[in-house]
PDB file of N, CA and C in Angstrom:
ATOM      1  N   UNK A   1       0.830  -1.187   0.000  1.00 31.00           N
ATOM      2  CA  UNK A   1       0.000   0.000   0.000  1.00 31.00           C
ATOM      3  C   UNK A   1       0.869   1.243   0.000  1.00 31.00           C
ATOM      4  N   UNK A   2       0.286   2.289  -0.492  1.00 36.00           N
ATOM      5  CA  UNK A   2       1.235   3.640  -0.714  1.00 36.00           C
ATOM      6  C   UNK A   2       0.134   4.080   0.453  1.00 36.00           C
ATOM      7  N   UNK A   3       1.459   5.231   1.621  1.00 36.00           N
ATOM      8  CA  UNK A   3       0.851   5.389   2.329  1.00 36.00           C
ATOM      9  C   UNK A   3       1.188   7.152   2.473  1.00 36.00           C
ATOM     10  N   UNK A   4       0.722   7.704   3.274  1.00 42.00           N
ATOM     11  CA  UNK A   4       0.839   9.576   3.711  1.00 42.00           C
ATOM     12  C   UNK A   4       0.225   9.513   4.581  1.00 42.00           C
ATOM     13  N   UNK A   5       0.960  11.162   5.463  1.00 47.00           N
ATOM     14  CA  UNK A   5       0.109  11.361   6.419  1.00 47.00           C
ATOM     15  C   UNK A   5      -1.439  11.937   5.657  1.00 47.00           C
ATOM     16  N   UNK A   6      -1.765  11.976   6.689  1.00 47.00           N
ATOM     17  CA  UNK A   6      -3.346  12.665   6.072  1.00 47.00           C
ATOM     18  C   UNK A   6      -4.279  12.972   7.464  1.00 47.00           C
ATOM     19  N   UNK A   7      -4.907  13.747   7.421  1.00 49.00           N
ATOM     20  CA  UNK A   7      -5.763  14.528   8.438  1.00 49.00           C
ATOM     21  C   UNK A   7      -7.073  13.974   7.974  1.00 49.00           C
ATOM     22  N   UNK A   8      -7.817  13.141   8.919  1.00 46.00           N
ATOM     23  CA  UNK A   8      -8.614  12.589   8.711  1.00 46.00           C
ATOM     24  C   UNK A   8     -10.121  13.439   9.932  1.00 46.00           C
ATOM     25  N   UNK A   9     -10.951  13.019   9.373  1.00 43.00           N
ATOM     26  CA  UNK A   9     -12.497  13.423  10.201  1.00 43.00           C
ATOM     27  C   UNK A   9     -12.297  14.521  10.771  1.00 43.00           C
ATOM     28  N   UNK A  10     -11.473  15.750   9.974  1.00 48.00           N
ATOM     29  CA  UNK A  10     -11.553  17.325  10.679  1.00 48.00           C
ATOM     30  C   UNK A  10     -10.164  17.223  12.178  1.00 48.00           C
ATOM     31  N   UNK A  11      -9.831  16.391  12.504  1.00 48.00           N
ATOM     32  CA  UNK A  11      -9.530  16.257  13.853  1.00 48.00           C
ATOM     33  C   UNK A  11      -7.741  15.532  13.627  1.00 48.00           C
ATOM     34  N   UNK A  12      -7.672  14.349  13.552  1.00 42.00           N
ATOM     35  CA  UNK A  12      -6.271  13.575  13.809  1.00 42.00           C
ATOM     36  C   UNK A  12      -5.603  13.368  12.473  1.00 42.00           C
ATOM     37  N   UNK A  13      -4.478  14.429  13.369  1.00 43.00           N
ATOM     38  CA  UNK A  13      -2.883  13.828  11.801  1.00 43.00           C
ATOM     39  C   UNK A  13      -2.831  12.304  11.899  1.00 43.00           C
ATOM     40  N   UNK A  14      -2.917  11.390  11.075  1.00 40.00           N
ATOM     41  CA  UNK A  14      -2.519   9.975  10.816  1.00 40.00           C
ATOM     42  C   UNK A  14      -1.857   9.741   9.618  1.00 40.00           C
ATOM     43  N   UNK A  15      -1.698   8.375   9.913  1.00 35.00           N
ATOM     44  CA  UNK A  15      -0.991   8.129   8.770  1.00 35.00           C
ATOM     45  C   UNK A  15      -1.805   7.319   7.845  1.00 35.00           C
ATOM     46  N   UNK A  16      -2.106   7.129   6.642  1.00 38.00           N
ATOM     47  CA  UNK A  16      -3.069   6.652   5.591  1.00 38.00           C
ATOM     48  C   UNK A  16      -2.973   6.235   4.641  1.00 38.00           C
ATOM     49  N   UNK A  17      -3.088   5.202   4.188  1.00 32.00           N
ATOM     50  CA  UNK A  17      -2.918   4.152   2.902  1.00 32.00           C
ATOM     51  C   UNK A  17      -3.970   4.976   1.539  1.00 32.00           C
ATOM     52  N   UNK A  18      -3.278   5.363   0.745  1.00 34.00           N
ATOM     53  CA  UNK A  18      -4.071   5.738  -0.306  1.00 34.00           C
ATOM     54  C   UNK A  18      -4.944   4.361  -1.182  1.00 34.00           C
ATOM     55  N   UNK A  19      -6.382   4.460  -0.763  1.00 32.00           N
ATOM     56  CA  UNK A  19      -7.634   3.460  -1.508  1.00 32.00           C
ATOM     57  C   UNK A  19      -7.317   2.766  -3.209  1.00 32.00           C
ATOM     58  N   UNK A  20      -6.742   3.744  -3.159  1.00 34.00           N
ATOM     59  CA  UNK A  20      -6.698   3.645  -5.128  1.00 34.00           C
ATOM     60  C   UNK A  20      -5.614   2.767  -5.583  1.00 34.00           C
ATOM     61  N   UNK A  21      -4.755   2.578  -4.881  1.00 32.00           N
ATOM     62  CA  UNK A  21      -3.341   2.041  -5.459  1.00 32.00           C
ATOM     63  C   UNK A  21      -3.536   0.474  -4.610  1.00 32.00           C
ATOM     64  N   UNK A  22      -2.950  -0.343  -6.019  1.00 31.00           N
ATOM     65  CA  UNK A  22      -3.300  -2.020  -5.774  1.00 31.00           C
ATOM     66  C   UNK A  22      -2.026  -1.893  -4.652  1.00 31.00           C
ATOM     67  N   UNK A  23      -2.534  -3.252  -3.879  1.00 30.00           N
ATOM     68  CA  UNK A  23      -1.608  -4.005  -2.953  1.00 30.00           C
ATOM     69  C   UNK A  23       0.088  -3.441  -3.158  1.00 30.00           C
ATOM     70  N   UNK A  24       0.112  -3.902  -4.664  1.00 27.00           N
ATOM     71  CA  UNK A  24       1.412  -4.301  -5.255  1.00 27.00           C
ATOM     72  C   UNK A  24       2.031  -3.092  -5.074  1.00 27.00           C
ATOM     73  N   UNK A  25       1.575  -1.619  -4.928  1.00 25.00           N
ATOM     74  CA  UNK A  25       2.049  -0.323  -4.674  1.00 25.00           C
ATOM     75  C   UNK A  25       3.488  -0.069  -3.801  1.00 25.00           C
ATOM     76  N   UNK A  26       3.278  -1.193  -2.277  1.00 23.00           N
ATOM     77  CA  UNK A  26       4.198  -0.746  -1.671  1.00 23.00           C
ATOM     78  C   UNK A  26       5.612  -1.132  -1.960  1.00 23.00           C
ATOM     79  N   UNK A  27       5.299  -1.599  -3.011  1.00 26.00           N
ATOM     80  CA  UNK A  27       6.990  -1.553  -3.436  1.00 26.00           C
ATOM     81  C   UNK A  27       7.528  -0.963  -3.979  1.00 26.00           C
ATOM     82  N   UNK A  28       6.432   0.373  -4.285  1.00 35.00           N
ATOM     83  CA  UNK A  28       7.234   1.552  -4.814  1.00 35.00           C
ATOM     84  C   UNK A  28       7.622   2.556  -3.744  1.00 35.00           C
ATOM     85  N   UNK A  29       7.816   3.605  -3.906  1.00 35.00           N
ATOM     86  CA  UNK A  29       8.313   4.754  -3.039  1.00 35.00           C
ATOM     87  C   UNK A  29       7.103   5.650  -3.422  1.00 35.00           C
ATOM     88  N   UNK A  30       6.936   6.622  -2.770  1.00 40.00           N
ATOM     89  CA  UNK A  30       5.699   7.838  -2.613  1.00 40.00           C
ATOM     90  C   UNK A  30       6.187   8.521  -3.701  1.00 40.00           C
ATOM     91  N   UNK A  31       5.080   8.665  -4.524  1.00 50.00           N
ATOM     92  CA  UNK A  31       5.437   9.340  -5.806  1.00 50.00           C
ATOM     93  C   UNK A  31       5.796  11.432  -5.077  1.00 50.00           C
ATOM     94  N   UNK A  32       6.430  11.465  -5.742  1.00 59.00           N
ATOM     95  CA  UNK A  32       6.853  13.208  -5.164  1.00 59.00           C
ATOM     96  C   UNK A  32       6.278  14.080  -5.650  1.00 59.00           C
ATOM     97  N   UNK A  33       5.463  13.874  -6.153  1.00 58.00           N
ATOM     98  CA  UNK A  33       4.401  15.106  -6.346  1.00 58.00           C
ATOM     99  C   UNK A  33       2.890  14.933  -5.641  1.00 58.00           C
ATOM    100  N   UNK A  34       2.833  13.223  -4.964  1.00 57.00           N
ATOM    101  CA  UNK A  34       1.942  13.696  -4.328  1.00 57.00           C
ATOM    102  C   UNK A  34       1.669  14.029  -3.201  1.00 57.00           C
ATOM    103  N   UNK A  35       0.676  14.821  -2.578  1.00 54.00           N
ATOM    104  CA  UNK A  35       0.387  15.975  -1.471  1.00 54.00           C
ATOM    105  C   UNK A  35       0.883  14.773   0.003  1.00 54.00           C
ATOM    106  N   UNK A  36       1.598  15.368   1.130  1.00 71.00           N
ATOM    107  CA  UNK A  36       1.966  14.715   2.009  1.00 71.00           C
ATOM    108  C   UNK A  36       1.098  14.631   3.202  1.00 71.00           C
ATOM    109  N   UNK A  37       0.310  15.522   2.723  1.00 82.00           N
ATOM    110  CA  UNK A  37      -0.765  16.022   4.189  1.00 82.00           C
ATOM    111  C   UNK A  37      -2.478  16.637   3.396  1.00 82.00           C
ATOM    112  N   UNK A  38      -3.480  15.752   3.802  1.00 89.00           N
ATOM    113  CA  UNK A  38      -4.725  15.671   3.212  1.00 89.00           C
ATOM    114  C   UNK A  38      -5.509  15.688   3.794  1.00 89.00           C
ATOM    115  N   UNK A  39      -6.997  16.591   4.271  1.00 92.00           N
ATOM    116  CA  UNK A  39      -7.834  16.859   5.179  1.00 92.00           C
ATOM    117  C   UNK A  39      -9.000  15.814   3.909  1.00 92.00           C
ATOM    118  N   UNK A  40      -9.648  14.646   4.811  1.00 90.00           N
ATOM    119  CA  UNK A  40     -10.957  13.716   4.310  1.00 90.00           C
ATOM    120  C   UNK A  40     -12.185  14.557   4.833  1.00 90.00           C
ATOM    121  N   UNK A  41     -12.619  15.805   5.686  1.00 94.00           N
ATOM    122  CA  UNK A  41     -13.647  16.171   6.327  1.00 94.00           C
ATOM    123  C   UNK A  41     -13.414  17.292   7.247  1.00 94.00           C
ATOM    124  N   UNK A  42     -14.009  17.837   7.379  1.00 95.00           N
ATOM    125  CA  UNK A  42     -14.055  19.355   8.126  1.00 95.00           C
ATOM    126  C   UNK A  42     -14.537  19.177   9.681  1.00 95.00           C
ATOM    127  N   UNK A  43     -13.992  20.038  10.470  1.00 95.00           N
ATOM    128  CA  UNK A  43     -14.738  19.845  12.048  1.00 95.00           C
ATOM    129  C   UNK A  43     -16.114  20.030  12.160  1.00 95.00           C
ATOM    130  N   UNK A  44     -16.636  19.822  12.796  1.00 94.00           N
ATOM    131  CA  UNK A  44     -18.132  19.999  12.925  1.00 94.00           C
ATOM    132  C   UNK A  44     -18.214  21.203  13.624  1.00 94.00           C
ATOM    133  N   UNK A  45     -18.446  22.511  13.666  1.00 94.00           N
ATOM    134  CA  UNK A  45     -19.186  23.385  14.639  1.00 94.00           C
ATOM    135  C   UNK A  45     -17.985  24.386  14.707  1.00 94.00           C
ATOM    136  N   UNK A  46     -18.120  25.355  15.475  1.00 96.00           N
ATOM    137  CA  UNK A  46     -16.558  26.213  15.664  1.00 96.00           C
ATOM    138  C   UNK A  46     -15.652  26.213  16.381  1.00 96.00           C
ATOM    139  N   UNK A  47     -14.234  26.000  15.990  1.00 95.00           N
ATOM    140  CA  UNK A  47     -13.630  26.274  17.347  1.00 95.00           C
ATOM    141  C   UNK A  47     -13.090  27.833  17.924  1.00 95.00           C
ATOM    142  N   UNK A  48     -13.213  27.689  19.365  1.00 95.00           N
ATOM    143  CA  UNK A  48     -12.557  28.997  19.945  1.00 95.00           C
ATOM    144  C   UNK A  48     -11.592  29.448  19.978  1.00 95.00           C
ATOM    145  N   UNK A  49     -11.384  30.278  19.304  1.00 95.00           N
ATOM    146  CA  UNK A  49      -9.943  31.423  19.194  1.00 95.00           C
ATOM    147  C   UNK A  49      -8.689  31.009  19.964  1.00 95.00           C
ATOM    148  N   UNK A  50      -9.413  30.867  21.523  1.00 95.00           N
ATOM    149  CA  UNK A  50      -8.350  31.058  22.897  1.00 95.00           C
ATOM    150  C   UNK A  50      -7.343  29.447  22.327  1.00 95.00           C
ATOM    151  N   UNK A  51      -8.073  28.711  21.580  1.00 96.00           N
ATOM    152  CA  UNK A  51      -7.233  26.925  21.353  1.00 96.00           C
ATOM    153  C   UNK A  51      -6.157  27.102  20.740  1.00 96.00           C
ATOM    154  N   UNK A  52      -6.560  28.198  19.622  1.00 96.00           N
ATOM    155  CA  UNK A  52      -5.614  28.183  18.342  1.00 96.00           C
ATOM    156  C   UNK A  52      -4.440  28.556  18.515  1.00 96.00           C
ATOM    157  N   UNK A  53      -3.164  28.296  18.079  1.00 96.00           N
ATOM    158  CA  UNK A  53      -1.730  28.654  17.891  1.00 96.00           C
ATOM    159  C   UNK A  53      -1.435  28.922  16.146  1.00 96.00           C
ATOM    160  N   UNK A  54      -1.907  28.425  15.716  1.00 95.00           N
ATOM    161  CA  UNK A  54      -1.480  28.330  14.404  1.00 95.00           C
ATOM    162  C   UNK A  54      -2.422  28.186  13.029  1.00 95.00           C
ATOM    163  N   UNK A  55      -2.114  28.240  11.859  1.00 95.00           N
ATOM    164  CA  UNK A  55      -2.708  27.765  10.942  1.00 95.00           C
ATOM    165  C   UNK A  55      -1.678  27.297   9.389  1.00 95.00           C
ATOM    166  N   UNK A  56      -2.303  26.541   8.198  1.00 94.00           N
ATOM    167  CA  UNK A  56      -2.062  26.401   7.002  1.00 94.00           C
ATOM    168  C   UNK A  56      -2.559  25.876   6.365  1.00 94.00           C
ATOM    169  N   UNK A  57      -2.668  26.040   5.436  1.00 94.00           N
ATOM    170  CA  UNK A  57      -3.331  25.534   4.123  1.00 94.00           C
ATOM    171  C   UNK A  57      -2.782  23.940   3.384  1.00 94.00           C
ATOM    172  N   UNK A  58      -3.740  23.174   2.771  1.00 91.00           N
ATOM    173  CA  UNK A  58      -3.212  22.046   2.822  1.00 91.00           C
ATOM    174  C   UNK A  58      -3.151  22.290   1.154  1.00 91.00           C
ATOM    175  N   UNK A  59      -2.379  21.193   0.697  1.00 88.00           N
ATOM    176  CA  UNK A  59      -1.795  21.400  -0.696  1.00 88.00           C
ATOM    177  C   UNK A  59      -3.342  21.587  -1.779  1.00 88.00           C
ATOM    178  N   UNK A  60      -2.683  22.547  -2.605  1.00 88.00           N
ATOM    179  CA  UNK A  60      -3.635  22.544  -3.876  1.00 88.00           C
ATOM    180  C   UNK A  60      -3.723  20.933  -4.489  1.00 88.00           C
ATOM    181  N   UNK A  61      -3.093  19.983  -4.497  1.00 86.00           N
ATOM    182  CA  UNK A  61      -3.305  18.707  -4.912  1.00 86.00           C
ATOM    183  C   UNK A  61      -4.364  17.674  -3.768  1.00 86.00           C
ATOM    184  N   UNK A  62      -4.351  18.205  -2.951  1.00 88.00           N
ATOM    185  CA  UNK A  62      -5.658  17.323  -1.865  1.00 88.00           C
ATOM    186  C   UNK A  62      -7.181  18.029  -2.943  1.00 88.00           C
ATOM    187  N   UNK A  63      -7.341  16.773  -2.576  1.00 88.00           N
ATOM    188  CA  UNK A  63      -9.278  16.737  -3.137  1.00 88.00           C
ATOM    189  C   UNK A  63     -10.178  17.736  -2.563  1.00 88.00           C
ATOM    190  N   UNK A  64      -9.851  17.960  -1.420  1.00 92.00           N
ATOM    191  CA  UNK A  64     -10.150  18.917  -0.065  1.00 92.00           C
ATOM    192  C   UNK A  64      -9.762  20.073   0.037  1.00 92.00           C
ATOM    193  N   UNK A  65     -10.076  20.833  -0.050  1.00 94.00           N
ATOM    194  CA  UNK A  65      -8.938  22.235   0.589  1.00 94.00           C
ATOM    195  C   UNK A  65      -9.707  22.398   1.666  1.00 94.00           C
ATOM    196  N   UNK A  66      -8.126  22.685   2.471  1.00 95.00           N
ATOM    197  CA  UNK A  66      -8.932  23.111   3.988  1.00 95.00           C
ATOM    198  C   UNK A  66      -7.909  23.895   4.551  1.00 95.00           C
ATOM    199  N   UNK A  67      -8.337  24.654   5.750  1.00 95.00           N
ATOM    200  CA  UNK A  67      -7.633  24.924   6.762  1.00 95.00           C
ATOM    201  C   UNK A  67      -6.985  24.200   7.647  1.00 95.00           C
ATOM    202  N   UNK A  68      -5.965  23.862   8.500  1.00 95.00           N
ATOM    203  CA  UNK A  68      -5.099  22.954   9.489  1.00 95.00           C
ATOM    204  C   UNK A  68      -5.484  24.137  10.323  1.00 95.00           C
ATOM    205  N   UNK A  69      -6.071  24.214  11.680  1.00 95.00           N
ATOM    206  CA  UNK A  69      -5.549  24.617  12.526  1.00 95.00           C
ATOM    207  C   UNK A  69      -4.714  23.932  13.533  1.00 95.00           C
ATOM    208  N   UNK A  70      -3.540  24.422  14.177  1.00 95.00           N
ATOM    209  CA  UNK A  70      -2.793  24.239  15.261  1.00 95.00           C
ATOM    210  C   UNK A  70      -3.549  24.190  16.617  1.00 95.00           C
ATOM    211  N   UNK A  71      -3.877  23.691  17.874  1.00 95.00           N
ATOM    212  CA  UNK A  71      -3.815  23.884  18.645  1.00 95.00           C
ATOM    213  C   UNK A  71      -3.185  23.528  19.880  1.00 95.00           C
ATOM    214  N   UNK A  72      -3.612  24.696  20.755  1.00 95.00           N
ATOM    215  CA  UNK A  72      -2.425  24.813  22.160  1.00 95.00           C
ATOM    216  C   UNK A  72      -2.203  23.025  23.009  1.00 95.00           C
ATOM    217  N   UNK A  73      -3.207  22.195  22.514  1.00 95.00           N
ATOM    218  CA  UNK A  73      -3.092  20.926  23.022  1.00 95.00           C
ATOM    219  C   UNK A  73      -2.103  19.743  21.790  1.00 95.00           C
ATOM    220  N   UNK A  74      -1.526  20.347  20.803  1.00 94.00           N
ATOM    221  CA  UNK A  74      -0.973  19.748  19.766  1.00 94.00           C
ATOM    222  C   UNK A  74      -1.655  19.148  18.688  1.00 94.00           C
ATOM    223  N   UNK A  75      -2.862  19.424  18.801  1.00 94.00           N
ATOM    224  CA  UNK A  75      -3.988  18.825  17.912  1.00 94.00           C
ATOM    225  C   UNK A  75      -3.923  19.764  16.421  1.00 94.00           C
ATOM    226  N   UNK A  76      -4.377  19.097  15.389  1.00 94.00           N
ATOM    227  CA  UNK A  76      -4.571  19.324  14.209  1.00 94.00           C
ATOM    228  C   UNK A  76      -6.148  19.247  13.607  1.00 94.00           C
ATOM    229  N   UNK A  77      -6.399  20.285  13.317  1.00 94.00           N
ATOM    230  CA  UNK A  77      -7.791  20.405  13.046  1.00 94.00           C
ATOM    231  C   UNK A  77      -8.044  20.927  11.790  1.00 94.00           C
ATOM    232  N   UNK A  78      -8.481  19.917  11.125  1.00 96.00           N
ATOM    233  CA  UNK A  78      -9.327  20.607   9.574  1.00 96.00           C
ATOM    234  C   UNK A  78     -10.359  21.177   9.703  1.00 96.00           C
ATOM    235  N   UNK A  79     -10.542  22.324   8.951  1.00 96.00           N
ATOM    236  CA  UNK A  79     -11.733  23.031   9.129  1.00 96.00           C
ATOM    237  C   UNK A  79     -11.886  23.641   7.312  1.00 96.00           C
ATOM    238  N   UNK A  80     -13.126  23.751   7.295  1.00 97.00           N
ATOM    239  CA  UNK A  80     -13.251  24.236   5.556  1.00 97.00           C
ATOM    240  C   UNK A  80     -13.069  25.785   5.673  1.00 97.00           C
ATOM    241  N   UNK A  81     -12.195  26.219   4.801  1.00 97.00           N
ATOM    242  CA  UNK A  81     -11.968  27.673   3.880  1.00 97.00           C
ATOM    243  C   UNK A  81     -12.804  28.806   3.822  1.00 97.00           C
ATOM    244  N   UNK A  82     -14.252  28.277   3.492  1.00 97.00           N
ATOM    245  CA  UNK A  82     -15.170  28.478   2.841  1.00 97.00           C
ATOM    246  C   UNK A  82     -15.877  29.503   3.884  1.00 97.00           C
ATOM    247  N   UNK A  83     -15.630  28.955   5.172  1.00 98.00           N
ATOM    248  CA  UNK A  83     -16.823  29.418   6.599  1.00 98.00           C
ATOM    249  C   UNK A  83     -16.178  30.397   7.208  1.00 98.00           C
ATOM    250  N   UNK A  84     -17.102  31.501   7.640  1.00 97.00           N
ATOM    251  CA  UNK A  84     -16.784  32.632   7.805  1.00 97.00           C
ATOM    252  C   UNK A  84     -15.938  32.535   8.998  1.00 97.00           C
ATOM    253  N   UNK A  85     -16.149  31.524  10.146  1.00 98.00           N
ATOM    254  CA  UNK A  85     -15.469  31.469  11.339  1.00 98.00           C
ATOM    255  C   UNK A  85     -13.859  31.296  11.114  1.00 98.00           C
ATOM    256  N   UNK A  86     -13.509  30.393   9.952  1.00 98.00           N
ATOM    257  CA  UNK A  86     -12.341  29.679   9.903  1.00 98.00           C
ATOM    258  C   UNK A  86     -12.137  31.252   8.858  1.00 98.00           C
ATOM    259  N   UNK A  87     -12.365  32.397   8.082  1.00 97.00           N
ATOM    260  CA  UNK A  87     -11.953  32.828   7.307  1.00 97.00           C
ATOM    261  C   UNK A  87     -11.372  34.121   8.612  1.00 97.00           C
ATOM    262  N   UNK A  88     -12.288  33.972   9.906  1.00 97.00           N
ATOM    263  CA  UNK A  88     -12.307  34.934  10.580  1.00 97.00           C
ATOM    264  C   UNK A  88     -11.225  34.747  11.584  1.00 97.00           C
ATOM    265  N   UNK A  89     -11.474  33.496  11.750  1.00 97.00           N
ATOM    266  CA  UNK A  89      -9.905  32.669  13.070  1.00 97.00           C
ATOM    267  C   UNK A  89      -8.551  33.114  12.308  1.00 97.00           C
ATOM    268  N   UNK A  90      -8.027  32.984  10.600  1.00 96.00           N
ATOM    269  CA  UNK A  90      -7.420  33.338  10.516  1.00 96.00           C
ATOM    270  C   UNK A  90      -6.712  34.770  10.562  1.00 96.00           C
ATOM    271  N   UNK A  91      -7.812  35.603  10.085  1.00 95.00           N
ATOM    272  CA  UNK A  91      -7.517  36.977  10.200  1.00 95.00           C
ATOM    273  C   UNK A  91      -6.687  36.952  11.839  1.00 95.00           C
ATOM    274  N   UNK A  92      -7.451  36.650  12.316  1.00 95.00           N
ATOM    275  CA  UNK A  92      -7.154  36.915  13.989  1.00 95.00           C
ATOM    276  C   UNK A  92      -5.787  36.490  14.254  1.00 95.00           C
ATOM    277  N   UNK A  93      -5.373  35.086  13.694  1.00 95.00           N
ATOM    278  CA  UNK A  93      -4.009  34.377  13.778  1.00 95.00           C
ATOM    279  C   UNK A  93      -2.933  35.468  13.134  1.00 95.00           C
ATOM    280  N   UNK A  94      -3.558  35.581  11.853  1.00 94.00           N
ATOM    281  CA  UNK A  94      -2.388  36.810  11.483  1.00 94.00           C
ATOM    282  C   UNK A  94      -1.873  37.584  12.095  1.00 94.00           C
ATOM    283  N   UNK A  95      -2.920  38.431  12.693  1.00 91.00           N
ATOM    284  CA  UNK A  95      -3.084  39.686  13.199  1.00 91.00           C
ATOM    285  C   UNK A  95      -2.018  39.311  14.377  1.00 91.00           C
ATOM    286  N   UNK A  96      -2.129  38.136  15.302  1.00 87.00           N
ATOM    287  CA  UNK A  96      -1.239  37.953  16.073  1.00 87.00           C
ATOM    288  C   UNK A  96       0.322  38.077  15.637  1.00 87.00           C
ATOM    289  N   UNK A  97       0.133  37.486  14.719  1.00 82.00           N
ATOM    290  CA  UNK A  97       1.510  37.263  14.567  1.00 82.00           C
ATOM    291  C   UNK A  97       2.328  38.787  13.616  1.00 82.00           C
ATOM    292  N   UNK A  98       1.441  39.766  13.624  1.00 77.00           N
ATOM    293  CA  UNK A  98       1.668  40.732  12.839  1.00 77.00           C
ATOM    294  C   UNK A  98       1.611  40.699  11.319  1.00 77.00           C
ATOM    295  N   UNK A  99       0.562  40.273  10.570  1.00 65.00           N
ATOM    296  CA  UNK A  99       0.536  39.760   9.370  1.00 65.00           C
ATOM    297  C   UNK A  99      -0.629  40.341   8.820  1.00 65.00           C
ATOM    298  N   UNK A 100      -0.803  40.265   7.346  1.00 61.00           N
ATOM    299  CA  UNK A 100      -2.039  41.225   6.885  1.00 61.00           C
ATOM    300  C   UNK A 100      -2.772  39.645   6.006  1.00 61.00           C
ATOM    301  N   UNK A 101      -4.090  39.807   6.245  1.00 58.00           N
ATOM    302  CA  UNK A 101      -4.445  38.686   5.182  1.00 58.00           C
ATOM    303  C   UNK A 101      -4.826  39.100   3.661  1.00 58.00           C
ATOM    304  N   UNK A 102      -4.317  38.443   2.967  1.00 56.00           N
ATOM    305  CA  UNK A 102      -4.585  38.205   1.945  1.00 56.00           C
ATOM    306  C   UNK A 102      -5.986  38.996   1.027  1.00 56.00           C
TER     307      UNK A 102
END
């Protein structure tokens, strides 16, 4: 199996066997262009500001685009782009860190 990390159900970095590629795969090496880190689903509901440490964007090659947030407990949280909370958490992250958004 060809495997990557990948951010699964909005919530946990794991590690993940890509579905598509036969058995016979793992005897190759991870092709290098594809994405190392992949959000399958978005968090459910919002999270609070006070959690967050961090953020990034996951590769233009995931099926998904999402947000990663960081938080202060080491957790990794996908959240979708799209929602005003996660468009708004980042502003705020910037702003911490002295940064202008986009």
């Amino acid at each position: 199996m060809l495997c990557s990390s990948a951010l699964s159900w909005g919530k946990v970095l794991k590690r993940s066997c890509l579905q598509s590629q036969p058995d016979h795969a793992s005897l190759f090496p991870a092709a290098p262009y594809s994405p190392a880190e992949c959000c399958f689903d978005y968090v459910k509901g919002v999270l609070r500001l006070e959690i967050l440490v961090g953020f990034y964007s996951t590769s233009k090659e995931c099926f998904l685009p999402a947000i990663v947030f960081d938080t202060k407990k080491k957790a990794k949280i996908c959240a979708n782009p799209e929602e005003k909370w996660v468009k708004r958490a980042v502003r705020v992250l910037l702003k911490k860190k002295g940064l202008h958004a986009p």
